[in-house]
Coordinates of C-alpha atoms and ligand atoms in Angstrom, one line a residue:
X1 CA 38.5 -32.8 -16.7
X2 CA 42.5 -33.2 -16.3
X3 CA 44.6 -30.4 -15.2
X4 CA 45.9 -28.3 -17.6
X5 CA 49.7 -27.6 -17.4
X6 CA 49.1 -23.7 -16.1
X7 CA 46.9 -25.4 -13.3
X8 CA 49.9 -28.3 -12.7
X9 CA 52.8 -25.5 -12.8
X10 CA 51.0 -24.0 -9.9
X11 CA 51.1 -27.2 -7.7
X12 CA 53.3 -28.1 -4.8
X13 CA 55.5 -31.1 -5.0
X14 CA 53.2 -34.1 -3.6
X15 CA 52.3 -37.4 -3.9
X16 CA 49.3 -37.0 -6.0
X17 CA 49.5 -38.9 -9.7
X18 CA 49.2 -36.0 -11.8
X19 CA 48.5 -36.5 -15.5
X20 CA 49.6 -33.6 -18.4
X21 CA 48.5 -33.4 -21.7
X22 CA 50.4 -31.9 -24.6
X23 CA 52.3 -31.5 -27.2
X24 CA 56.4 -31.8 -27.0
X25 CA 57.9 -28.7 -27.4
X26 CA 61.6 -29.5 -27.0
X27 CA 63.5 -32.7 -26.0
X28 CA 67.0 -32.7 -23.8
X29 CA 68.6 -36.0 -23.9
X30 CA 71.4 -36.4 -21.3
X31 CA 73.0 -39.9 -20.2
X32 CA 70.9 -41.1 -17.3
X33 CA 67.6 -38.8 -18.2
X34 CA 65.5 -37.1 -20.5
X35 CA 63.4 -33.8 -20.7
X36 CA 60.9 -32.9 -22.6
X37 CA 58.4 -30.3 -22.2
X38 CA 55.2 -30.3 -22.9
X39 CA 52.9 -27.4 -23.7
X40 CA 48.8 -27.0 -23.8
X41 CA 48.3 -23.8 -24.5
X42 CA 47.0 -23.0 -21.2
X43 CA 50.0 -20.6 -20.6
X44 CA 53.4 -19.3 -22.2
X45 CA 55.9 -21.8 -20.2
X46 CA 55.6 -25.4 -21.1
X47 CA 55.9 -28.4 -17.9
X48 CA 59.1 -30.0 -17.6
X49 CA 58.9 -33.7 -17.5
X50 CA 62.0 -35.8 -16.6
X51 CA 62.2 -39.2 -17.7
X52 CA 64.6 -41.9 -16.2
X53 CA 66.3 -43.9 -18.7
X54 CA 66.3 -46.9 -17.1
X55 CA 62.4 -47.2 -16.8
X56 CA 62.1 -46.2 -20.8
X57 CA 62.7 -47.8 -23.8
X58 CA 65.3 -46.1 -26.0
X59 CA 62.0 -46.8 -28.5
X60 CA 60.1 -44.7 -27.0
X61 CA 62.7 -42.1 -26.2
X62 CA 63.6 -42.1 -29.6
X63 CA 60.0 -41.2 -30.7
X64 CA 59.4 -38.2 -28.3
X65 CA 60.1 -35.5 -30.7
X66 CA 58.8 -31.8 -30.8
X67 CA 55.4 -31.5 -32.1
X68 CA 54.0 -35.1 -31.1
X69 CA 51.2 -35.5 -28.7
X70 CA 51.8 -36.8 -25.2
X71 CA 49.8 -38.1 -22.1
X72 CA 52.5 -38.3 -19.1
X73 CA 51.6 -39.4 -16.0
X74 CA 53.7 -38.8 -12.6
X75 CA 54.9 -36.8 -8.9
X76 CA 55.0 -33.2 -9.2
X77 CA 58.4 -32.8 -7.5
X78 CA 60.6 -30.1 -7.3
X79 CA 62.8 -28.5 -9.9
X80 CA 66.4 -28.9 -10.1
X81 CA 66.7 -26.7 -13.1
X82 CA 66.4 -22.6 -12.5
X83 CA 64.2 -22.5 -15.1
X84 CA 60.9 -23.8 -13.1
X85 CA 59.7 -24.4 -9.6
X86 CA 58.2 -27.8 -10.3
X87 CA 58.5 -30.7 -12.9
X88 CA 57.0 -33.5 -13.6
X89 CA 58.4 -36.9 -12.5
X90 CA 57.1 -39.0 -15.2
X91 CA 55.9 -42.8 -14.2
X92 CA 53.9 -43.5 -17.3
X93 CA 54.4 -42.1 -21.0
X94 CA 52.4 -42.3 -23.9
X95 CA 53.0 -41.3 -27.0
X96 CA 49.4 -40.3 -28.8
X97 CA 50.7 -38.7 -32.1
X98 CA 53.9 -39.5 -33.4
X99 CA 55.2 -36.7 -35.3
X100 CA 57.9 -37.1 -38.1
X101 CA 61.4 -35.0 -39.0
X102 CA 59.2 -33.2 -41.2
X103 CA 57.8 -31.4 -39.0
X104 CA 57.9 -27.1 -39.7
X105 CA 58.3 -25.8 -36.7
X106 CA 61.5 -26.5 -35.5
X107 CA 63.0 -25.0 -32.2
X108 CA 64.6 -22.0 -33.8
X109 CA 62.6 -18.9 -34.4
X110 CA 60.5 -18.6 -37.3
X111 CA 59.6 -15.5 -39.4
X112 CA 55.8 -14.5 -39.2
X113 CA 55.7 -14.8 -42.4
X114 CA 56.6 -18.4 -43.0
X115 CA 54.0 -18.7 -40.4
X116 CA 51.4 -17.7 -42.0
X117 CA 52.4 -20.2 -44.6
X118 CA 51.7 -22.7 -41.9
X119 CA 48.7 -21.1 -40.4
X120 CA 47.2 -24.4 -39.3
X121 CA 50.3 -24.9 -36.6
X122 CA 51.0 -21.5 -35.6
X123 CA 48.8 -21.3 -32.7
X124 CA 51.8 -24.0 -31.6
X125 CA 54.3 -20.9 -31.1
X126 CA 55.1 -19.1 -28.3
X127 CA 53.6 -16.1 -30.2
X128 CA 50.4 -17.1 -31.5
X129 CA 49.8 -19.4 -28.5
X130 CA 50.4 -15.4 -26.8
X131 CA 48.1 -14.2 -29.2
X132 CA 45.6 -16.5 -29.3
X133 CA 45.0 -16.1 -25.2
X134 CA 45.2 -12.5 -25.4
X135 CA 42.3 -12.1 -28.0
X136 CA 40.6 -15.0 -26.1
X137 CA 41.0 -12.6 -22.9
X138 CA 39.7 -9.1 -24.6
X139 CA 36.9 -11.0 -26.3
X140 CA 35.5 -12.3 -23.3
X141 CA 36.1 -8.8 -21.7
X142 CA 34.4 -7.0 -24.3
X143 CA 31.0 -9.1 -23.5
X144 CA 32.1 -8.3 -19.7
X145 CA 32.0 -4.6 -20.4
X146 CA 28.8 -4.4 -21.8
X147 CA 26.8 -7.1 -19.7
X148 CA 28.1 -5.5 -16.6
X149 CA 26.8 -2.1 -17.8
X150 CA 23.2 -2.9 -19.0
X151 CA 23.9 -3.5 -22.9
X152 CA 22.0 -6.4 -24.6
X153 CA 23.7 -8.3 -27.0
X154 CA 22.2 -8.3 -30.7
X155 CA 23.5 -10.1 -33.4
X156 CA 22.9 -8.0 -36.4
X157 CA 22.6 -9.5 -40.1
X158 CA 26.2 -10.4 -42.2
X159 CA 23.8 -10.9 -44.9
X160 CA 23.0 -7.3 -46.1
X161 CA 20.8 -5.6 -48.8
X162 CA 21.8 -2.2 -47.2
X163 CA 25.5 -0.6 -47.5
X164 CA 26.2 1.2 -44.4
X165 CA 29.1 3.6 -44.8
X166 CA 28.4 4.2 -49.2
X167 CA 31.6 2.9 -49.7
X168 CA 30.8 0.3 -52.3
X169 CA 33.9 -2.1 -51.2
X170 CA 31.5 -5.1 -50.1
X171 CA 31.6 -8.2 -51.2
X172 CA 28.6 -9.2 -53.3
X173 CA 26.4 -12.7 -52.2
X174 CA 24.8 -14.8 -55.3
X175 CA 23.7 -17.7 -56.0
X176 CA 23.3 -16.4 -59.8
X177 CA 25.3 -18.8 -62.6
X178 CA 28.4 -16.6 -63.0
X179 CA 28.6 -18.4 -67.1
X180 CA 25.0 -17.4 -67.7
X181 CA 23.8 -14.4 -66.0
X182 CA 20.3 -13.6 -66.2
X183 CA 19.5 -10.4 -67.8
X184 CA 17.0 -7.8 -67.5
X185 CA 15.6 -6.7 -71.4
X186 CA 17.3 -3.7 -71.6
X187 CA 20.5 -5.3 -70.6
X188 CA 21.3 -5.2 -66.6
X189 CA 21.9 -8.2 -64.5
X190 CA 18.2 -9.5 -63.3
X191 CA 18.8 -9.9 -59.9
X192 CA 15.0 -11.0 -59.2
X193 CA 16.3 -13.9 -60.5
X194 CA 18.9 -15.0 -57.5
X195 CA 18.2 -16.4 -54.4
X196 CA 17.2 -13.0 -52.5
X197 CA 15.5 -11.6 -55.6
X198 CA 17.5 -8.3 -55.1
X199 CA 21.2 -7.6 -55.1
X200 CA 22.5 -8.6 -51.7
X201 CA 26.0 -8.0 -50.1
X202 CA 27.9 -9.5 -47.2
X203 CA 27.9 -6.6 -44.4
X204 CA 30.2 -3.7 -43.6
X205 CA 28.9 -2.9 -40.5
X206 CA 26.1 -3.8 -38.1
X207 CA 25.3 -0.4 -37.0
X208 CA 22.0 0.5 -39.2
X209 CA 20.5 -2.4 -37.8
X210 CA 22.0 -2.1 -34.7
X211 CA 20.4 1.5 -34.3
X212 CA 17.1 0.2 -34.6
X213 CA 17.5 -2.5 -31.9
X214 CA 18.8 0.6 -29.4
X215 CA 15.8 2.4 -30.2
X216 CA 13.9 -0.6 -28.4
X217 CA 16.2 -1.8 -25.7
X218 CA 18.1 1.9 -25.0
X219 CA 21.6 0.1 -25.1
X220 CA 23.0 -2.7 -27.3
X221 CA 26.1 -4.0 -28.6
X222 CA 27.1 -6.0 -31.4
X223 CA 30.4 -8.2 -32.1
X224 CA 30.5 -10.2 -34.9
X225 CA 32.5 -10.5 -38.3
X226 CA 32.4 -7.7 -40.9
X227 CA 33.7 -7.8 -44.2
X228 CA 35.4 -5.1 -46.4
X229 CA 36.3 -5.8 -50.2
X230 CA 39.2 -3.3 -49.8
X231 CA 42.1 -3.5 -52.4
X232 CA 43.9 -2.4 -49.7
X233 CA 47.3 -4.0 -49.1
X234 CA 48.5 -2.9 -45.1
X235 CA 49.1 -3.9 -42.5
X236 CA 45.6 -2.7 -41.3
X237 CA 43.2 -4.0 -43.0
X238 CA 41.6 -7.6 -43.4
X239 CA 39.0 -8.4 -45.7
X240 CA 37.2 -10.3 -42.8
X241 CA 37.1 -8.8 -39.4
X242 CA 35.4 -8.7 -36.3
X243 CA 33.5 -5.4 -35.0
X244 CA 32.7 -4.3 -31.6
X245 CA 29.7 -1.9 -32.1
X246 CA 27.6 -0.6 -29.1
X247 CA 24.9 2.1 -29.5
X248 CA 22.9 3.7 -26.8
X249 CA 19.1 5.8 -27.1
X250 CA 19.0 8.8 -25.1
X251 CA 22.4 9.2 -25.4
X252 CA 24.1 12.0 -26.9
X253 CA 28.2 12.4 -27.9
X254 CA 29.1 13.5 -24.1
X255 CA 27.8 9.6 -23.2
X256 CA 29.3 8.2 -25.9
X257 CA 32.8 9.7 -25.6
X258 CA 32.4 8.3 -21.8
X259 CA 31.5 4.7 -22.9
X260 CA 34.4 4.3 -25.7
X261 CA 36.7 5.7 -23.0
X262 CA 35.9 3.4 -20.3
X263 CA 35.4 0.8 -22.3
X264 CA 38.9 0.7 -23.9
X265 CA 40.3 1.3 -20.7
X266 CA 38.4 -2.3 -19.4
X267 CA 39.6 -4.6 -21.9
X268 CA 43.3 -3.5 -21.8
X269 CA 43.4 -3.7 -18.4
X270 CA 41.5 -7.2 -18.6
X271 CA 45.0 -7.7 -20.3
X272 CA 47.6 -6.7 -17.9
X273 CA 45.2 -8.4 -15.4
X274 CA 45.0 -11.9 -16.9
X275 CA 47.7 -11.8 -19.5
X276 CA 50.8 -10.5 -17.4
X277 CA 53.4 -13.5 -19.0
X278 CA 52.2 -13.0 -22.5
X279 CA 52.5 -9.3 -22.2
X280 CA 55.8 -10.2 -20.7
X281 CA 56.3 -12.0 -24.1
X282 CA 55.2 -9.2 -26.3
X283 CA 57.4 -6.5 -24.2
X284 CA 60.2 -8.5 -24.7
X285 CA 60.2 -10.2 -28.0
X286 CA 57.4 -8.1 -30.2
X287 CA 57.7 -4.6 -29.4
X288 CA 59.8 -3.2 -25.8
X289 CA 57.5 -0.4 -24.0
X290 CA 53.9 -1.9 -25.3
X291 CA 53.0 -2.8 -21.5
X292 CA 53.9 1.0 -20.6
X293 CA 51.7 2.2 -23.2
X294 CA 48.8 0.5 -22.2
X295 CA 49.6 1.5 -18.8
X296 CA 49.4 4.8 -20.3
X297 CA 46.3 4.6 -21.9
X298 CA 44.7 3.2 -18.5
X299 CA 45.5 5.5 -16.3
X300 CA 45.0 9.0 -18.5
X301 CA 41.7 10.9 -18.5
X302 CA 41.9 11.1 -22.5
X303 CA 41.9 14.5 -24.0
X304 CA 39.3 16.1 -25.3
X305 CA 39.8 18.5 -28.9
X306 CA 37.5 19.8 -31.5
X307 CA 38.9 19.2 -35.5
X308 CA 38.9 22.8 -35.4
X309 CA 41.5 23.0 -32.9
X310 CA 43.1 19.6 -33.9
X311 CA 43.6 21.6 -37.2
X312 CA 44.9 24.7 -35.3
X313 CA 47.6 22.7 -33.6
X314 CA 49.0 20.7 -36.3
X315 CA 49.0 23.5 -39.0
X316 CA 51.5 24.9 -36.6
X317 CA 53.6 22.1 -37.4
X318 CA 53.0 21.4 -41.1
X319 CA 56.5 21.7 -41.9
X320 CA 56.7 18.0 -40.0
X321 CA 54.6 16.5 -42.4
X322 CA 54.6 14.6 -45.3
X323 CA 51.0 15.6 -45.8
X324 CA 50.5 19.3 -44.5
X325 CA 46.7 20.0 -43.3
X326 CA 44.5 22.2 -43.3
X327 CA 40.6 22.9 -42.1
X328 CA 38.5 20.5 -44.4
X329 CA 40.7 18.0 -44.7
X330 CA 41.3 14.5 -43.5
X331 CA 43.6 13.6 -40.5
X332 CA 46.1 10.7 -41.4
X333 CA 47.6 8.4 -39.3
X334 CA 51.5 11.0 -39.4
X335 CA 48.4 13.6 -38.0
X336 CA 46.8 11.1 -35.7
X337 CA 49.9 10.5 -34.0
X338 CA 51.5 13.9 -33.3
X339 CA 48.0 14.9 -31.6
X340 CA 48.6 12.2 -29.2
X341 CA 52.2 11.9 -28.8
X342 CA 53.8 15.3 -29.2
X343 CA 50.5 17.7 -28.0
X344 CA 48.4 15.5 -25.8
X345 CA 50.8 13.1 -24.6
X346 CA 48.2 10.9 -24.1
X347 CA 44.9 9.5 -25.7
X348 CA 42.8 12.3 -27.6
X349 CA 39.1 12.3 -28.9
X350 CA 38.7 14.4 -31.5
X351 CA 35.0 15.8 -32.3
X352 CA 33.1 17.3 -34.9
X353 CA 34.8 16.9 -38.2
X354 CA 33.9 18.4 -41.5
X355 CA 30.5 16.7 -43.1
X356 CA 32.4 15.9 -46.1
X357 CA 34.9 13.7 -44.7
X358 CA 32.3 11.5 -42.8
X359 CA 29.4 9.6 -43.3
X360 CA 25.6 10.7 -43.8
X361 CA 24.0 9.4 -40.7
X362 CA 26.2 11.8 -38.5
X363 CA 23.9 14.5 -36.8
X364 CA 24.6 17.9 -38.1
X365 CA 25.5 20.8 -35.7
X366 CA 24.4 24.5 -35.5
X367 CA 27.1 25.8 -37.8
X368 CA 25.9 23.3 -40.6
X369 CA 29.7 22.8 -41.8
X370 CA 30.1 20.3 -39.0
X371 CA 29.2 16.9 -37.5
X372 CA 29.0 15.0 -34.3
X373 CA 31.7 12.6 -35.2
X374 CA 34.2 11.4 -32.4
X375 CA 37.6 9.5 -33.3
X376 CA 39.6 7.8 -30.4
X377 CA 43.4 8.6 -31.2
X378 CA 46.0 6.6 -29.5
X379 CA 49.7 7.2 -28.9
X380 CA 51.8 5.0 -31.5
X381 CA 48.5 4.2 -33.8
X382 CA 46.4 7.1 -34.1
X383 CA 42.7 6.2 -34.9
X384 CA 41.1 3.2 -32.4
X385 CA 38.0 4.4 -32.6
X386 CA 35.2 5.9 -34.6
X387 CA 31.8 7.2 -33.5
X388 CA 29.2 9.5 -33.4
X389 CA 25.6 10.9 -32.4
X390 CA 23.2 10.0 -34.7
X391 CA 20.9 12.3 -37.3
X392 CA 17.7 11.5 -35.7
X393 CA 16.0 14.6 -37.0
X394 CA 14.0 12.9 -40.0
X395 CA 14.2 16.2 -42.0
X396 CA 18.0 17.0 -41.7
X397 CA 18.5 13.0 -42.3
X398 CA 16.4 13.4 -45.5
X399 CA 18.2 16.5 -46.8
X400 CA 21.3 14.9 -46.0
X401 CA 20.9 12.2 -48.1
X402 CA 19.5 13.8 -50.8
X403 CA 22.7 16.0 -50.6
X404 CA 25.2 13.0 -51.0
X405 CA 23.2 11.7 -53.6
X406 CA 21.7 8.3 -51.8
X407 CA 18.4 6.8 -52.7
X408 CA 16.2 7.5 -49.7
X409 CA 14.0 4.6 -50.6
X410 CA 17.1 1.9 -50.0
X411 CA 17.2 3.3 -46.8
X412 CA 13.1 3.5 -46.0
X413 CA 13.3 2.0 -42.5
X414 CA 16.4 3.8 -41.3
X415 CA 14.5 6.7 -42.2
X416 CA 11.1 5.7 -40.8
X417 CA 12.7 4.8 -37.6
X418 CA 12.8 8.3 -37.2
X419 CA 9.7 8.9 -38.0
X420 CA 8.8 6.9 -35.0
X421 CA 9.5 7.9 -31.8
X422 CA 12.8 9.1 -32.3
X423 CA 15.2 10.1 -29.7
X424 CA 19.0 10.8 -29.5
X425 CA 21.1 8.1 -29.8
X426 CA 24.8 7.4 -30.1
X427 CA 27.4 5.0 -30.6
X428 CA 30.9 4.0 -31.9
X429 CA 32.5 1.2 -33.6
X430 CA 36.2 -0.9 -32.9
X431 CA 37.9 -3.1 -35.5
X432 CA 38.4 -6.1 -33.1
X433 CA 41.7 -6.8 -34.9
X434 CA 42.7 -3.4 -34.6
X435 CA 42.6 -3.4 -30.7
X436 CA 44.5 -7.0 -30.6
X437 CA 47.1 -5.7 -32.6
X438 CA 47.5 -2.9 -30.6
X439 CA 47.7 -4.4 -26.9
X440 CA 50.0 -7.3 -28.4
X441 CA 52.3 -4.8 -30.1
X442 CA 52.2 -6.9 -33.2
X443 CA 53.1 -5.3 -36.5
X444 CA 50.5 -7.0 -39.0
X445 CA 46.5 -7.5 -38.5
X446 CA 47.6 -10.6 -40.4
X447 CA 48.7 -12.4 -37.5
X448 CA 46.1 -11.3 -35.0
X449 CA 43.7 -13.3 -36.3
X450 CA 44.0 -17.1 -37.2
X451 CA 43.1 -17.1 -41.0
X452 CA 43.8 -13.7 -42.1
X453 CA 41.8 -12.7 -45.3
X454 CA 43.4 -10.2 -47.8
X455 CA 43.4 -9.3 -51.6
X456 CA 44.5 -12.3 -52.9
X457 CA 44.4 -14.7 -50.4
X458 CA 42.3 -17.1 -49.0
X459 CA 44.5 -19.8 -47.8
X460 CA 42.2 -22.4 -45.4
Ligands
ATP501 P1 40.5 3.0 -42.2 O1 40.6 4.4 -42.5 O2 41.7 2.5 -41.3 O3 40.4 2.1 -43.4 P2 37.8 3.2 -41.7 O4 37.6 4.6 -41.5 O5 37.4 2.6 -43.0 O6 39.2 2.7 -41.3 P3 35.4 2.5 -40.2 O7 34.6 2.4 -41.4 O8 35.2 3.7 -39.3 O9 37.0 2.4 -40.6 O10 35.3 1.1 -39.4 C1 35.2 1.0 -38.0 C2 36.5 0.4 -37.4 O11 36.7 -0.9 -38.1 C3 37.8 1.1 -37.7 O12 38.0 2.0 -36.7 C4 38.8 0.0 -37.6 O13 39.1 -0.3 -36.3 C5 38.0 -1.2 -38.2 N1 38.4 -1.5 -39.6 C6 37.9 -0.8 -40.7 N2 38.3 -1.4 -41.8 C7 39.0 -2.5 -41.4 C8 39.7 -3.5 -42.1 N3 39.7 -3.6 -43.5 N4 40.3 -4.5 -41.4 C9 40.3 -4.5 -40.1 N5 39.7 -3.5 -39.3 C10 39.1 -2.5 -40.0
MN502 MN1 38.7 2.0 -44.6

């Protein structure tokens, strides 16, 4: 394989023929000599290639412009500019890919929203080029967590006749004819009729499944797409994203709380580790102090709080709020953050919440009023995480979902799997999306993600 230009920055001047691959980025044009430079991808900073006039065609001069595709061969020798150690002496130019006036990305800076309009160049910016390497990097160190700890990787079904969380925002999967739906005699849709002969939904979560594969192989992971019909228009929330959900047997919240600390605290350092000029990037041109605050996170033991006491603390300060709380109810973001950035001063897991703010699988405790729920809070988002120990009493489960009203025979093998050698288990879920835009700084999930699915828009 030929060098790529991060490998070819890194060289000494010599006498090697080196050969770079790219697209033009920018073009210099003085009297005697030309510069273009030419970027891969492989990093933030493009190679500088000098061209002598004299052995060039003005044809060809004329044709390098930003955004065609070059092959350049030549001397890595050293830089005259400041702006690099080495360039790249080019003996041999070809142009690949022409690439007219016309093209949209121009040198100035564009908004992220006109590039999102152009969402098949972006990743040709300096900031989704960032971005793209970034998620590249906590991808790859999310599998690196988890293999290095024991976890097996399962890859849990997107098709789904079971809806995890109750919620009822999924998007529904047919194959009936939309113009002629089938009916049942007394008047519902007849869903024996389409392809799965039952009404089936694309999933919310993996973690149902994902439970029963734990109670098998003790710890698993997933990480894989999710989808969420949400009419909700933020700068949170995709309609397609990927989750990160491990769950471990024998494990109660203690172990859990343990793993969603560490494992945060791996996969932004895999940032700082392999990602120090992008982050560079993002501190400077996204948002100043995000480096810090991953420092931050990495080197605090997070703290630990009850809701109870969470409550306790911010009722105190209720006058702050454009929401005030108070025991029962739910924690917003304005909640989240004052937790971890006026009382903690650093990352906070909050633990046992209310049963009616969270979902039915969470195991009870003692006092019946609460459950083993855990959220991650971090300083300038508030919730990264969500988790929990598991109801793996069959009994309480049962009663449980009678109480909320769910139909115990949709969910016969979740219960059963209680039924059958049942044991503590644990785990927590991570928007994928939710974690990039964090480390990166970046304002909107919208541009953390290459084609970004919303209410009303499916562009690509
Ligand atoms: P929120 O209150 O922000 O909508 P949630 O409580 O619905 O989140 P969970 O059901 O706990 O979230 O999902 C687990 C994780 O998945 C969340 O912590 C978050 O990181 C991520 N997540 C949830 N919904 C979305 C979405 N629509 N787009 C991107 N990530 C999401
Ligand atoms: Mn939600």
């Amino acid at each position: 394989m030929e060098k790529r230009i991060k490998e070819i920055l890194a060289l000494e001047p010599g006498e090697d023929t080196i050969k770079a691959e790219g697209w033009v980025r920018t073009k210099r044009d003085s009297k005697n000599v030309s510069f273009i430079e030419i970027n891969d991808g492989s990093c933030l900073k493009g190679l500088q290639a000098v061209l002598d006039r004299s052995s060039f065609s003005d044809e060809l001069i004329s044709k390098l412009t930003t955004g065609c595709s070059v092959s350049v061969t030549g001397k890595i020798v050293k830089s005259e500019g400041g702006n690099q150690d080495v360039e790249l002496r080019a003996e041999n130019v070809e142009i690949i890919g022409e690439c007219p006036a016309d093209y949209p990305l121009q040198k100035k800076r564009h908004t992220v929203e006109f590039l999102r309009e152009k969402a098949y160049l972006r990743p040709r910016t300096n900031l989704f080029g960032a971005v793209t390497r970034v998620r590249n990097t906590m991808a790859y160190a999310v599998h690196s967590f988890f293999q290095e700890n024991g976890f097996v990787y399962v890859n849990t079904p997107l098709i789904s006749a079971s809806d995890c969380e109750g919620a009822g925002a999924q998007f529904q999967v047919t194959t009936l004819d939309l113009e002629n739906v089938p009916k049942t005699p007394d008047g519902k849709v007849d869903y024996s009729k389409d392809f799965f002969g039952k009404l089936a939904n694309l999933t919310v979560s993996g973690q149902l499944e994902g439970e029963t594969y734990a109670l098998a192989m003790k710890n698993i992971y997933t990480f894989g797409p999710t989808f969420r019909a949400e009419n909700s228009n933020t700068t949170r929330h995709l309609a397609e994203f990927w989750m990160i959900e491990p769950e471990m047997a024998f494990c109660t919240l203690e172990g859990d709380m343990d793993c969603a600390e560490k494992f945060l605290k791996y996969i932004f350092k895999a940032v700082l580790d392999k990602n120090s000029e992008d982050m560079e990037f993002f501190n400077k041109f996204v948002l100043p102090g995000v480096i810090e605050s991953l420092e931050h996170v990495i080197t605090s033991p997070f703290e630990h709080m009850t809701y109870t006491e969470a409550i306790k603390h911010l009722e105190k300060n209720n006058d702050k709020f454009e929401f005030p709380v108070s025991w029962g109810v739910e924690i917003q973001t304005e909640h989240e953050r004052y937790l971890t950035e006026e009382i903690a001063k650093r990352p906070v897991i909050v633990t046992d919440y209310p049963k009616d703010i969270k979902a039915f699988y969470m195991k009870m405790n003692e006092d019946g009023k609460t459950v083993r729920a855990m959220d991650v809070l971090a300083p300038r988002l508030g919730e990264i995480i969500g988790g929990s120990e598991r109801e793996y009493r069959y009994d309480v489960l049962l009663d449980r979902m009678k109480e909320l009203g769910l139909d115990p025979a949709a969910y016969w093998w979740y219960l059963d799997l209680r039924k059958y050698g049942s044991v503590p288990h644990a785990g927590f879920g991570l928007g994928f999306e939710r974690a990039v835009r964090y480390v990166t700084g970046i304002e909107n999930i919208r541009d953390v993600i290459p084609y970004p699915r919303y209410v009303k828009s499916c562009e690509y």
